Coordinates of C-alpha atoms and ligand atoms in Angstrom, one line a residue:
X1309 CA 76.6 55.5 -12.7
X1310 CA 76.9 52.7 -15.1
X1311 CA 77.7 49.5 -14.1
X1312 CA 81.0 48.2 -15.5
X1313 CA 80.7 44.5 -15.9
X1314 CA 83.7 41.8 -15.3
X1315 CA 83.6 40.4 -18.8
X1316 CA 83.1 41.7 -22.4
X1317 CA 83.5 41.3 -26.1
X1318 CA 86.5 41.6 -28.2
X1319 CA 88.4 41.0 -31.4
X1320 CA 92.1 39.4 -30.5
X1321 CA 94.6 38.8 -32.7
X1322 CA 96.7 35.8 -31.5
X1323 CA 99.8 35.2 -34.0
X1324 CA 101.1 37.6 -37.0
X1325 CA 98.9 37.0 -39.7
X1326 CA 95.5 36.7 -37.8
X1327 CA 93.0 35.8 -37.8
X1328 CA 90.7 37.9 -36.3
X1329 CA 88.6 36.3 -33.2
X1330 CA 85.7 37.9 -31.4
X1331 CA 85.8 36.4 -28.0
X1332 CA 84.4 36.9 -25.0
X1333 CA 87.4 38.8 -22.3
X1334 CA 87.9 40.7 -19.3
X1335 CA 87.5 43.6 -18.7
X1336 CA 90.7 45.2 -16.9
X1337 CA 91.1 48.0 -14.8
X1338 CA 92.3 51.3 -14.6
X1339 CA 95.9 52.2 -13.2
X1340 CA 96.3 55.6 -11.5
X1341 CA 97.2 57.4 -14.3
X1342 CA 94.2 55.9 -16.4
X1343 CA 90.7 55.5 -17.6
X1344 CA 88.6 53.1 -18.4
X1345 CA 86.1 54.2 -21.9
X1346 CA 83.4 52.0 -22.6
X1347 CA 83.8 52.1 -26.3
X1348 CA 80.6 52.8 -27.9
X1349 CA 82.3 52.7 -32.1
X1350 CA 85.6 52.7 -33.3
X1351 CA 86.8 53.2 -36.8
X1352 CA 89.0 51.0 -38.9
X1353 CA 91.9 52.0 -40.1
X1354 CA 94.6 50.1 -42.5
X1355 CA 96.9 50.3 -39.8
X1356 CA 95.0 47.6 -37.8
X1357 CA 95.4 46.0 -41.0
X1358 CA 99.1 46.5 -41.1
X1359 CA 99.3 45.3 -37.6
X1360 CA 97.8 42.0 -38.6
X1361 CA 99.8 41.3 -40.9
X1362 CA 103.3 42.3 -39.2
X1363 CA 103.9 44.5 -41.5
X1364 CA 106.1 47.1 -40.1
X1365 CA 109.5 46.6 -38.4
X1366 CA 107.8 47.2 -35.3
X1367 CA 106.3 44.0 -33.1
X1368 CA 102.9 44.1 -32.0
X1369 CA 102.1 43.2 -29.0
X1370 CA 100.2 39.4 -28.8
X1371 CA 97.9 38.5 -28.2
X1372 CA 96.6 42.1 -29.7
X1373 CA 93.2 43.6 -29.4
X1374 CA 93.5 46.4 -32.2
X1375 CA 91.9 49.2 -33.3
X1376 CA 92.7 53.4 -32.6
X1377 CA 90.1 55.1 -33.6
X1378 CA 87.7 54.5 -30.5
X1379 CA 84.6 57.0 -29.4
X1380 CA 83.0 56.4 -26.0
X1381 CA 82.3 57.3 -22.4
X1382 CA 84.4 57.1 -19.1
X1383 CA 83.4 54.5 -16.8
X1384 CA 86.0 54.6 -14.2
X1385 CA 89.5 55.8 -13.4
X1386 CA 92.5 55.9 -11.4
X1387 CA 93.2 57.9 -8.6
X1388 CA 95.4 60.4 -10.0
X1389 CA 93.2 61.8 -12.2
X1390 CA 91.1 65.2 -11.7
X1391 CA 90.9 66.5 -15.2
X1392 CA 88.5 63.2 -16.8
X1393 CA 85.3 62.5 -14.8
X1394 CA 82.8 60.0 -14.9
X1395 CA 80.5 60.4 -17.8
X1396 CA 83.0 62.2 -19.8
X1397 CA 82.5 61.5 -23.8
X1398 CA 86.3 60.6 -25.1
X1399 CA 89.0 59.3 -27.6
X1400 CA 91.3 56.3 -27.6
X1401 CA 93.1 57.5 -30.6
X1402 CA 96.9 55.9 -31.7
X1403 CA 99.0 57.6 -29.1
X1404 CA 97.5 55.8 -26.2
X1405 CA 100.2 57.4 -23.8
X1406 CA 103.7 59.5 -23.6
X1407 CA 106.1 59.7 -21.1
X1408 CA 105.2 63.4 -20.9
X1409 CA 108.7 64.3 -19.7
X1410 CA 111.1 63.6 -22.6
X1411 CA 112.9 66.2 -25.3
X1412 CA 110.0 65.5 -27.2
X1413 CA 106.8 65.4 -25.4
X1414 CA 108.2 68.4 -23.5
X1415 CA 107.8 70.3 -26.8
X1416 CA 104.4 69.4 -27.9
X1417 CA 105.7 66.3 -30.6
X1418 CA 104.5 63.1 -28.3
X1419 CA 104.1 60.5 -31.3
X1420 CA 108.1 61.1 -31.4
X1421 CA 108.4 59.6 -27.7
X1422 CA 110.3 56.6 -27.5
X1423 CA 108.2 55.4 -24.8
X1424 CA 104.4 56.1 -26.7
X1425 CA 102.7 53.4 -26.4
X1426 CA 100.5 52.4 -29.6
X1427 CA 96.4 52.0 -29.0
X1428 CA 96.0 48.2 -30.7
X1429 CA 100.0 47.3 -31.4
X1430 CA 101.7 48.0 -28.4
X1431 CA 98.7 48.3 -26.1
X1432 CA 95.3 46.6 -26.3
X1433 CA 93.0 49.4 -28.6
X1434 CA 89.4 49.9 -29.1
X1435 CA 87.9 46.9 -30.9
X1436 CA 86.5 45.9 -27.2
X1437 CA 83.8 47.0 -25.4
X1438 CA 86.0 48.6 -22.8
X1439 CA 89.4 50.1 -23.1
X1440 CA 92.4 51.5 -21.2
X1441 CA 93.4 54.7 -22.2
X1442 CA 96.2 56.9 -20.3
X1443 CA 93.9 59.9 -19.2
X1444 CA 96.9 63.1 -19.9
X1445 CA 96.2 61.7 -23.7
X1446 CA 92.6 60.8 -24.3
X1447 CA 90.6 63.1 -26.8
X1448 CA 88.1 65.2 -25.4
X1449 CA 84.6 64.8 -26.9
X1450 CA 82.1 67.8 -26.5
X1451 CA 78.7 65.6 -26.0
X1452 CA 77.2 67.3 -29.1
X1453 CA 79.2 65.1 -31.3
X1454 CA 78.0 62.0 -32.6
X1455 CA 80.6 58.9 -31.4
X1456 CA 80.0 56.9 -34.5
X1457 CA 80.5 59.9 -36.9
X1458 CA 83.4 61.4 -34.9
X1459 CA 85.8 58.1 -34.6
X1460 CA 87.1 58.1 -37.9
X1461 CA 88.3 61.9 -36.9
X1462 CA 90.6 60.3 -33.9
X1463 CA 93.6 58.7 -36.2
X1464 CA 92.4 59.5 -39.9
X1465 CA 91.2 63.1 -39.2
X1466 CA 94.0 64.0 -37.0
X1467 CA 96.8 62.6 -39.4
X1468 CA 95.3 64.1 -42.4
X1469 CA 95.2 67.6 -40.8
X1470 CA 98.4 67.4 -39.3
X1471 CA 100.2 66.5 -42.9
X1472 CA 98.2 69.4 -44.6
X1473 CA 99.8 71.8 -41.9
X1474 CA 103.3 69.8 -42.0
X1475 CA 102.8 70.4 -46.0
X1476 CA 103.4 74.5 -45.7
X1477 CA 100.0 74.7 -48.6
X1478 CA 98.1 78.1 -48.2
X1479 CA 94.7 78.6 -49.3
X1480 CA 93.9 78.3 -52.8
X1481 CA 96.5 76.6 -53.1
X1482 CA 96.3 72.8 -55.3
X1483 CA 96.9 69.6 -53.0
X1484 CA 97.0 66.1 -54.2
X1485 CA 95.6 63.5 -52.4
X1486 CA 97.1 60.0 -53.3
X1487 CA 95.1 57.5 -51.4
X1488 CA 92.0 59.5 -51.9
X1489 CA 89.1 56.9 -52.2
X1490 CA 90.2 55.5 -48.6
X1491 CA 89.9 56.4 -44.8
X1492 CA 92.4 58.9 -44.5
X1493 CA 92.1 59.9 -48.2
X1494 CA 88.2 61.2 -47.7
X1495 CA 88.7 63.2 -44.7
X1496 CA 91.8 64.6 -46.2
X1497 CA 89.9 66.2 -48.9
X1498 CA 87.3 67.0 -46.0
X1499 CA 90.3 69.3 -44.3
X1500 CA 91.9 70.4 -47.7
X1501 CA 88.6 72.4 -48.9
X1502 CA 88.4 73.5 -44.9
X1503 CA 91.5 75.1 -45.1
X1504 CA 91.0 76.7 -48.0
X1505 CA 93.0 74.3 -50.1
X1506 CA 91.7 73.2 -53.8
X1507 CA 92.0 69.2 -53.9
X1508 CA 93.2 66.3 -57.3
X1509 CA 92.0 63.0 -55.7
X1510 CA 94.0 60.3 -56.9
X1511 CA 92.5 56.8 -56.5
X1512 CA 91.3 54.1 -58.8
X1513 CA 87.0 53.1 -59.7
X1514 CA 83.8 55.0 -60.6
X1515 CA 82.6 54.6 -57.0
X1516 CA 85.5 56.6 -55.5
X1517 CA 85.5 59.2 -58.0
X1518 CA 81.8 60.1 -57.0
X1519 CA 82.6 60.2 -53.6
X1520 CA 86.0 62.3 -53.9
X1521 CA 83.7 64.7 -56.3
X1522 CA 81.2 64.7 -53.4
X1523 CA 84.3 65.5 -51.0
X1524 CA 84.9 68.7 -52.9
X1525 CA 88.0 67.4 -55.3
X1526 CA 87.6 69.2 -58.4
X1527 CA 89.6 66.6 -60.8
X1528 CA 90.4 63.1 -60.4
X1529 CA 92.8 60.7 -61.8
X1530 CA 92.5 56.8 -61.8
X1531 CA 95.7 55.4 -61.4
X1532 CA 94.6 52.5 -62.4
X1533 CA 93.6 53.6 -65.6
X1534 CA 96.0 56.3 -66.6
X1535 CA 98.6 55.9 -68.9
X1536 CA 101.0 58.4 -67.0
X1537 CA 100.1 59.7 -63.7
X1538 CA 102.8 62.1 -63.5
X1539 CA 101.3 63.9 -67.0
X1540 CA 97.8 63.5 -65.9
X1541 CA 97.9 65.0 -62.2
X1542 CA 100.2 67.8 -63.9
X1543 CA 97.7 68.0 -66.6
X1544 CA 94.9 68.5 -63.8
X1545 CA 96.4 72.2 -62.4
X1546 CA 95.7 74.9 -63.8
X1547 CA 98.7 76.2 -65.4
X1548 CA 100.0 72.6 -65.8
X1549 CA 102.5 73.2 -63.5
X1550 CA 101.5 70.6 -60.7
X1551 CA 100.4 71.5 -57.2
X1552 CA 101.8 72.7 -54.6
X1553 CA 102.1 69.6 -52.5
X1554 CA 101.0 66.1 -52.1
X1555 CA 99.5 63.8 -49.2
X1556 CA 100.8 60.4 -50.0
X1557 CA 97.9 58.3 -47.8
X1558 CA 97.8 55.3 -50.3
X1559 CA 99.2 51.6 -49.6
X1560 CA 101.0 51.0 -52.3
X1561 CA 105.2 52.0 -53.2
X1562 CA 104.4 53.1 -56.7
X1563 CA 102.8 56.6 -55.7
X1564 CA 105.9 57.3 -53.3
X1565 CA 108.2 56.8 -56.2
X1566 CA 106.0 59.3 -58.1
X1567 CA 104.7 62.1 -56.3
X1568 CA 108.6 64.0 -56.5
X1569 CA 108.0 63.9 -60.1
X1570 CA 104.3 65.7 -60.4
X1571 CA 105.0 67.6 -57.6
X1572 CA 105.5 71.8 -58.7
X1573 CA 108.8 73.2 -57.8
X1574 CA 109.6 74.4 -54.6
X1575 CA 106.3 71.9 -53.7
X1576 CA 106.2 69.6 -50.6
X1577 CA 105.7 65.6 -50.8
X1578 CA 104.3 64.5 -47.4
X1579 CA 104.1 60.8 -46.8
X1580 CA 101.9 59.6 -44.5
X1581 CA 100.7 55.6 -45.4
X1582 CA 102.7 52.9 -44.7
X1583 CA 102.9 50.8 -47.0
X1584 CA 104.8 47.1 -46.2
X1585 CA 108.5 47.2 -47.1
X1586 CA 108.3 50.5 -49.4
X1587 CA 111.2 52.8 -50.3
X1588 CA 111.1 56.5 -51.8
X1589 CA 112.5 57.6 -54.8
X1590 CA 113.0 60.8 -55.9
X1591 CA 115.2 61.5 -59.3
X1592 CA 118.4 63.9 -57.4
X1593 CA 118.5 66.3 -60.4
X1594 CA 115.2 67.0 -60.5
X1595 CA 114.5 67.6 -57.0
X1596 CA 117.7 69.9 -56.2
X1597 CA 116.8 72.1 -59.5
X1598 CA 113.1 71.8 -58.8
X1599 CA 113.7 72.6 -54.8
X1600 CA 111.3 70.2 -53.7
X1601 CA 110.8 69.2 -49.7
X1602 CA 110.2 65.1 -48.9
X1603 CA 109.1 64.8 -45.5
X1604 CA 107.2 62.3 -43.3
X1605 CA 104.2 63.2 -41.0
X1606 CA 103.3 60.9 -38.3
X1607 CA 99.2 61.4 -36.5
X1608 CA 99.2 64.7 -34.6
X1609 CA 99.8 65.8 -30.9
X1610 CA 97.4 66.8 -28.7
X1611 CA 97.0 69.9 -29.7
X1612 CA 96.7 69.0 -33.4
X1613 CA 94.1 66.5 -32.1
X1614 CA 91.7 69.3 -30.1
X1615 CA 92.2 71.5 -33.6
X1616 CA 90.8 69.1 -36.0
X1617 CA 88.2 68.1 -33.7
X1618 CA 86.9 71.6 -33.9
X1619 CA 86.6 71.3 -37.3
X1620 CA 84.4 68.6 -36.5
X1621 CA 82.3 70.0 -34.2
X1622 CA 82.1 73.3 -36.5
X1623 CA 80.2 71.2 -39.1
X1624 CA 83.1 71.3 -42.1
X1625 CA 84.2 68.1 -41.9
X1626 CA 81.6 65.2 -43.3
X1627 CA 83.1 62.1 -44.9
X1628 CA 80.7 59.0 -45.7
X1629 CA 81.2 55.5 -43.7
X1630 CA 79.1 53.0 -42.7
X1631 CA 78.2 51.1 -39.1
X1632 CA 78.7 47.5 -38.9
X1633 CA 79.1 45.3 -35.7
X1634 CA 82.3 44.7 -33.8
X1635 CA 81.8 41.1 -34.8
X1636 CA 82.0 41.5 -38.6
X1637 CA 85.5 42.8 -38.4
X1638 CA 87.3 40.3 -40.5
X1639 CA 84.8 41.0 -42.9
X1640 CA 85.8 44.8 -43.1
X1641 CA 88.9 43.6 -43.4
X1642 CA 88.3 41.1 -46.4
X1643 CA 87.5 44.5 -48.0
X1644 CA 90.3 46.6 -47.3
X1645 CA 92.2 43.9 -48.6
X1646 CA 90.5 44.2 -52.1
X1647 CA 90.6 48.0 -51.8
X1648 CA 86.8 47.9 -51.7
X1649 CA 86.2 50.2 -49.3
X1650 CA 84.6 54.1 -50.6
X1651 CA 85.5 56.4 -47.0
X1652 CA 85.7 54.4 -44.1
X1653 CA 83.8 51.5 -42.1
X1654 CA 83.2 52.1 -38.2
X1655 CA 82.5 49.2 -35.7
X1656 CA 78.9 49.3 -33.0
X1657 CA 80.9 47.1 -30.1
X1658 CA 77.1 46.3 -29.0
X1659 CA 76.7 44.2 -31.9
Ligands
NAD1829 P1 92.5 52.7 -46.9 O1 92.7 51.2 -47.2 O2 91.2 53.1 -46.4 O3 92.9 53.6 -48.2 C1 94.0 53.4 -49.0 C2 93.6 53.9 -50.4 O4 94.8 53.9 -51.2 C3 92.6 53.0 -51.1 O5 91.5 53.7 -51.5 C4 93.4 52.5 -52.3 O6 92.6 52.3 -53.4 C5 94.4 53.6 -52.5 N1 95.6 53.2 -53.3 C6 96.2 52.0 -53.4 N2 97.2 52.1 -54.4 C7 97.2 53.3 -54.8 C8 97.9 54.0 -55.8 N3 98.9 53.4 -56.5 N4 97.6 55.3 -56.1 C9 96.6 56.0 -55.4 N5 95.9 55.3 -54.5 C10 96.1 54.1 -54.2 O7 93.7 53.0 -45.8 P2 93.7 54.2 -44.7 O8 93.1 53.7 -43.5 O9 93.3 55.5 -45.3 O10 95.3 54.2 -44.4 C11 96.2 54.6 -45.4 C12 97.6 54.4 -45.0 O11 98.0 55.4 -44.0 C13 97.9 53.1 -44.3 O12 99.2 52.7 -44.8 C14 98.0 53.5 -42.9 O13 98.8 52.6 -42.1 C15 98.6 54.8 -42.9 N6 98.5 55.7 -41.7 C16 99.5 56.5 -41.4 C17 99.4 57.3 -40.3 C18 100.5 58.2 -39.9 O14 100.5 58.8 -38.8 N7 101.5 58.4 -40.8 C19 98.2 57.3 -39.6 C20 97.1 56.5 -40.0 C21 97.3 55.7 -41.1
ZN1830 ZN1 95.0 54.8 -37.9

């Protein structure tokens, strides 16, 4: 059995606003109900870049170690738990724990629990070298997959499955991915052509547009460069008449004040970013006449979570990122900033 050592690396966030600072911490122990994962990679996603930057009306917790998206290996736990052994390969993923017992959890829909707590913002995530984890909620890894490939799966690949259920689209069936060049943008496409779903990816640079052509998406549109997105995503479905729904994963407002508009009738607009301060809009006429469904999807239950795993493990879901160490995080972060980021980076916490 591997020795768990007193100290460790991490990256802390101390006030609203950062910086980042890798640092060397200790390493804490399990309560009963948990486990401690020596994280061996863990994705980044914007939200640790929301968090950051306080940019929701929800505190973080400080000082914060982020990240959700964490792959490793058991290395101890609490007394209560039979069902996680030593060894076991698992995920720290954004719902870090439930209360298990409320309305909600007792139907399956734990991110709605009041009393969730939130891998990196309201508990300490995966950008350490060893993190806490409640064990009822950790992802279970079959050993066959690959932890640096597979962490991206644990928020981006769960969310991005969950909204193309929550979006009612059957297959053959047109999606538009808004957001599409990014984390949860590039495994969204990854899902969307494993469900049987044709894709738009909507996104702005040459370097994205190869990669969402790579994904599987058979028309792109630059928002950047368009002079009306509305006409040219419409423009991009067959009969012209739009498709059949839309996963809104993109940090900006504008798209979310667009989407109702492209959107075919009787179509459904799922939000799933986040971006700082943003509002929906959605013309009243035109949705009532056009019978379109605005709805909200937050990450995925458990359930959800073994489900797109599968995928995973099946071999249909391959989206590009790259391995840098736990110690360049600011740097990732630099380029999510500047939207320079094609798929998604993943942190080594050796390194
Ligand atoms: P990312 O930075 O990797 O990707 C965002 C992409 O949006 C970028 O490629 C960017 O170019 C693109 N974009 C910016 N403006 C756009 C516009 N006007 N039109 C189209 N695309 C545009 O971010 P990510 O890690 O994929 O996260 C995306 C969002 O999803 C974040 O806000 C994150 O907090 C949120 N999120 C939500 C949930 C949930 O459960 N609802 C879960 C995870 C992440
Ligand atoms: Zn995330």
């Amino acid at each position: 059995m591997a020795q768990v050592p007193k100290r460790q690396m991490a990256q802390i966030i101390y006030n609203v606003g950062g910086p980042v600072k890798y640092e060397e911490i200790d390493v804490q122990e399990p309560a009963a109900d948990e486990v401690l994962v020596n994280i061996k990679f863990s994705g980044v996603c914007h939200t640790d870049l929301h968090a950051v930057n306080g940019d929701w009306p929800l505190p973080t917790k400080l000082p914060l170690v982020g990240g959700h998206e964490g792959a490793g290996v058991v290395v101890a736990r609490g007394e209560l738990v039979k069902d996680v052994e030593i060894g076991d390969h698992v995920g720290v993923k954004w719902i870090n724990g439930s209360c298990l017992s409320c309305d909600f959890c007792q139907r399956s829909d734990e991110p709605l629990c009041s009393k969730a707590l939130l891998s990196g913002y309201t508990v300490d995530g995966s950008f350490q070298q060893y993190c806490i984890a409640k064990a009822a909620h950790v992802a279970r890894l079959h050993k066959d997959i690959p932890l640096d490939a597979v962490s991206p799966v644990l928020c981006a690949g769960i969310t991005v499955y969950k909204g193309l259920k929550e979006s009612g689209a059957r297959p053959g069936q047109t999606v538009a991915i808004v957001g599409a060049g990014g984390g949860l943008g590039s495994l969204a496409q990854q899902y969307a052509r494993a469900m049987g779903l044709k894709t738009i990816a909507i996104d702005t640079g040459d370097a994205k547009a190869a990669m969402c052509k790579e994904l599987g998406s058979y028309a792109f549109v630059d928002f950047a460069k368009s002079k009306d997105v509305v006409k040219d995503v419409q423009a991009a479905t067959p009969d012209g008449l739009g498709p059949h729904a839309v996963i809104l994963v993109a940090v900006n407002e504008k798209p979310f004040q667009q989407a109702a508009e492209y959107v075919r009738p009787r179509g459904t607009v799922v939000c799933i970013g986040l971006p700082a301060g943003a509002y929906l809009r959605a013309p009243v006429f035109d949705s009532v006449i056009r019978m379109i469904t605005i709805k909200g999807s937050y990450v995925g239950n458990r359930h959800d979570t073994s489900e797109a795993l599968e995928f995973y493990r099946q071999g249909l879901i391959k989206a590009p990122y790259k391995v840098v160490g736990l110690s360049e995080l600011q740097m990732v972060y630099d380029k999510m900033v500047a939207g320079d980021i094609a798929g998604r980076y993943v942190l080594d916490t050796s390194r």
